[in-house]
């Protein structure tokens, strides 16, 4: 028996890898899962998942789906007009729904862009253990699905709704009231002072729909998010009044990004944050232009500010 | 105790799970491991060389053997190697590599392809 088996092995080695193998089908589910956990979602999706029925089953096992993270695909490339199309949104929605379904309530993190209310509502209903939700640039996510997230995903720790212009301060109120674990909130807006870098990529009507009520949002944050430690509100239009509400309410705040918040002066910032001793603040650049394209040319103005302390006079 | 299953194997003569060929590959691994445990790079080289001579068909037997013997380090190593071999590869490549055939119904695979379209750009060339 052993001799026969040895012969079989030798023949196998000689003929290369094209012999149809019941061997791999025999590969125990445990071993297959061991292999599959070492691949990313994309690597599984594009290859192993559609090999055969048992591999499809293995690839959709909930143990492989504790996170849905496609953010690396976005942040390693420049913003593409293709991402802002309805067709792309449908594809992202479809992927998110699949993973939510496969995760069987075990999903703890979603990091994507350009999904819609439909997929997000679906996720809210099936992800009670969600701790991280990063949905930047979701132009069709509204307060409707955010309300569901607030009520169903109460373990939320980190939320990024930057560039989502259909979400209002109402969502911030609901999230604050229902998610006591929230430590990180990012609600950055696009550079509305000089939006030239977005032309031809982001639809113009979307660029123009930028939220204007910075103070309402600040009030909601200050009132309902007392445990917040990290807050980013780049290009918010909040005034000194809003900033004061944030600093008074978020007493555990350690990091605050106010880049592009041009309604604030240096004095406003110093006064509002005087009660928070351990706070690191990223201040707005007080000199025009604020565009990333031009910051090289005008970077030296920051030296002027530091040397003459003109920010103290609120210039 | 790593080798209680090995003892069981030798006691049970009719065991089909682990052939002699595999036993000679897998079992020496822990000794080698202990000998050059301090030097990770050497171990890596040894393992790479070992696997250059082993075709995919053998890999499956090695994995099952390591699993049966409860030999975690070997199992992890073989699985890691297989994962590296198939990452960023297409469905057809993975099938060919393992000698597997699709068992989907005629229209089913197409339907699945459509349902599970990946939004971003794809794979390496086969």
Coordinates of C-alpha atoms in Angstrom, one line a residue, chain A residues 1-2 5-6 8-9 12-13 16-28 30-31 34-36 38-39 41-43 45-56 60 70 73-74 82-83 88 91-92 94-95 98 102, chain B residues 13 15-16 19-22 53 55-61 63-64 67 75-76 79-80 82-84 86-91 94-105 108-109 112-113 115-123:
Chain A
X1 CA 0.0 0.0 0.0
X2 CA 2.8 2.4 0.9
X5 CA 1.0 5.7 -2.6
X6 CA 4.7 6.7 -3.1
X8 CA 1.2 8.2 -6.9
X9 CA 3.1 11.0 -5.3
X12 CA 1.8 13.7 -9.2
X13 CA 5.0 15.7 -8.9
X16 CA 2.6 19.6 -12.6
X17 CA -0.4 21.2 -11.0
X18 CA -3.2 20.3 -13.4
X19 CA -4.5 17.1 -12.0
X20 CA -8.1 17.5 -10.9
X21 CA -7.8 17.1 -7.2
X22 CA -10.4 15.7 -4.8
X23 CA -7.6 16.5 -2.4
X24 CA -8.3 20.2 -2.2
X25 CA -12.0 19.6 -1.8
X26 CA -11.0 17.3 1.1
X27 CA -9.1 20.2 2.6
X28 CA -10.9 20.5 5.9
X30 CA -10.7 24.6 9.2
X31 CA -7.5 24.5 7.1
X34 CA -6.8 29.3 8.0
X35 CA -5.6 30.1 4.5
X36 CA -8.4 32.5 3.8
X38 CA -4.5 35.5 5.6
X39 CA -6.0 37.2 2.5
X41 CA -11.3 41.0 1.5
X42 CA -10.3 42.0 -2.0
X43 CA -8.0 39.1 -2.5
X45 CA -13.3 38.4 -3.5
X46 CA -11.4 38.4 -6.7
X47 CA -10.1 34.8 -6.6
X48 CA -11.0 32.1 -4.1
X49 CA -14.6 33.1 -3.6
X50 CA -15.9 31.9 -6.9
X51 CA -13.7 28.8 -7.3
X52 CA -16.4 26.4 -6.4
X53 CA -19.4 26.0 -4.0
X54 CA -17.5 24.9 -0.9
X55 CA -14.9 27.7 -1.3
X56 CA -17.8 30.2 -1.7
X60 CA -18.6 33.9 3.3
X70 CA -12.1 49.6 1.7
X73 CA -8.5 51.9 -1.9
X74 CA -9.7 55.4 -1.6
X82 CA -16.0 57.9 -11.2
X83 CA -16.4 57.5 -7.4
X88 CA -20.2 53.3 -8.3
X91 CA -21.5 48.8 -6.3
X92 CA -20.2 50.0 -3.0
X94 CA -23.8 46.0 -2.9
X95 CA -20.4 45.1 -1.4
X98 CA -22.9 41.4 1.2
X102 CA -22.1 37.4 5.9
Chain B
X13 CA -0.9 0.7 11.4
X15 CA -3.7 4.9 9.3
X16 CA -4.3 6.5 5.9
X19 CA 1.6 8.8 4.3
X20 CA 5.3 8.0 4.8
X21 CA 6.3 10.6 2.3
X22 CA 4.6 13.3 4.3
X53 CA 10.5 21.3 -4.4
X55 CA 4.0 21.0 -5.9
X56 CA 0.6 22.3 -4.9
X57 CA -0.9 18.8 -4.8
X58 CA 1.6 18.0 -2.1
X59 CA 0.9 21.1 -0.2
X60 CA -2.6 20.0 0.5
X61 CA -1.4 16.7 2.0
X63 CA -1.5 20.9 5.4
X64 CA -3.8 18.0 6.3
X67 CA -3.5 19.6 11.0
X75 CA 0.3 24.3 9.7
X76 CA 0.7 28.1 10.0
X79 CA -1.1 27.9 5.1
X80 CA 0.9 31.2 4.9
X82 CA -0.5 28.9 0.1
X83 CA -2.0 32.3 0.9
X84 CA 1.0 34.1 -0.6
X86 CA -2.9 32.9 -4.4
X87 CA -3.1 36.5 -3.2
X88 CA -4.1 38.9 -6.0
X89 CA -4.8 36.1 -8.4
X90 CA -8.0 35.5 -10.5
X91 CA -10.6 32.7 -10.0
X94 CA -6.7 29.7 -8.2
X95 CA -8.6 26.8 -9.8
X96 CA -5.7 25.8 -12.0
X97 CA -3.2 26.0 -9.1
X98 CA -5.2 23.6 -7.0
X99 CA -6.5 21.5 -9.8
X100 CA -10.1 22.3 -8.9
X101 CA -13.1 22.5 -11.1
X102 CA -16.2 24.7 -10.8
X103 CA -19.2 22.9 -9.5
X104 CA -21.6 25.8 -10.1
X105 CA -24.7 25.3 -12.3
X108 CA -25.1 30.3 -11.7
X109 CA -21.5 31.4 -11.9
X112 CA -22.6 35.3 -8.9
X113 CA -20.0 37.2 -10.9
X115 CA -23.8 39.9 -7.9
X116 CA -20.3 40.0 -6.4
X117 CA -18.7 42.6 -8.7
X118 CA -15.7 44.2 -7.0
X119 CA -15.9 48.0 -7.3
X120 CA -12.2 48.7 -7.7
X121 CA -9.7 47.5 -10.3
X122 CA -8.7 43.9 -10.3
X123 CA -6.0 41.3 -10.1

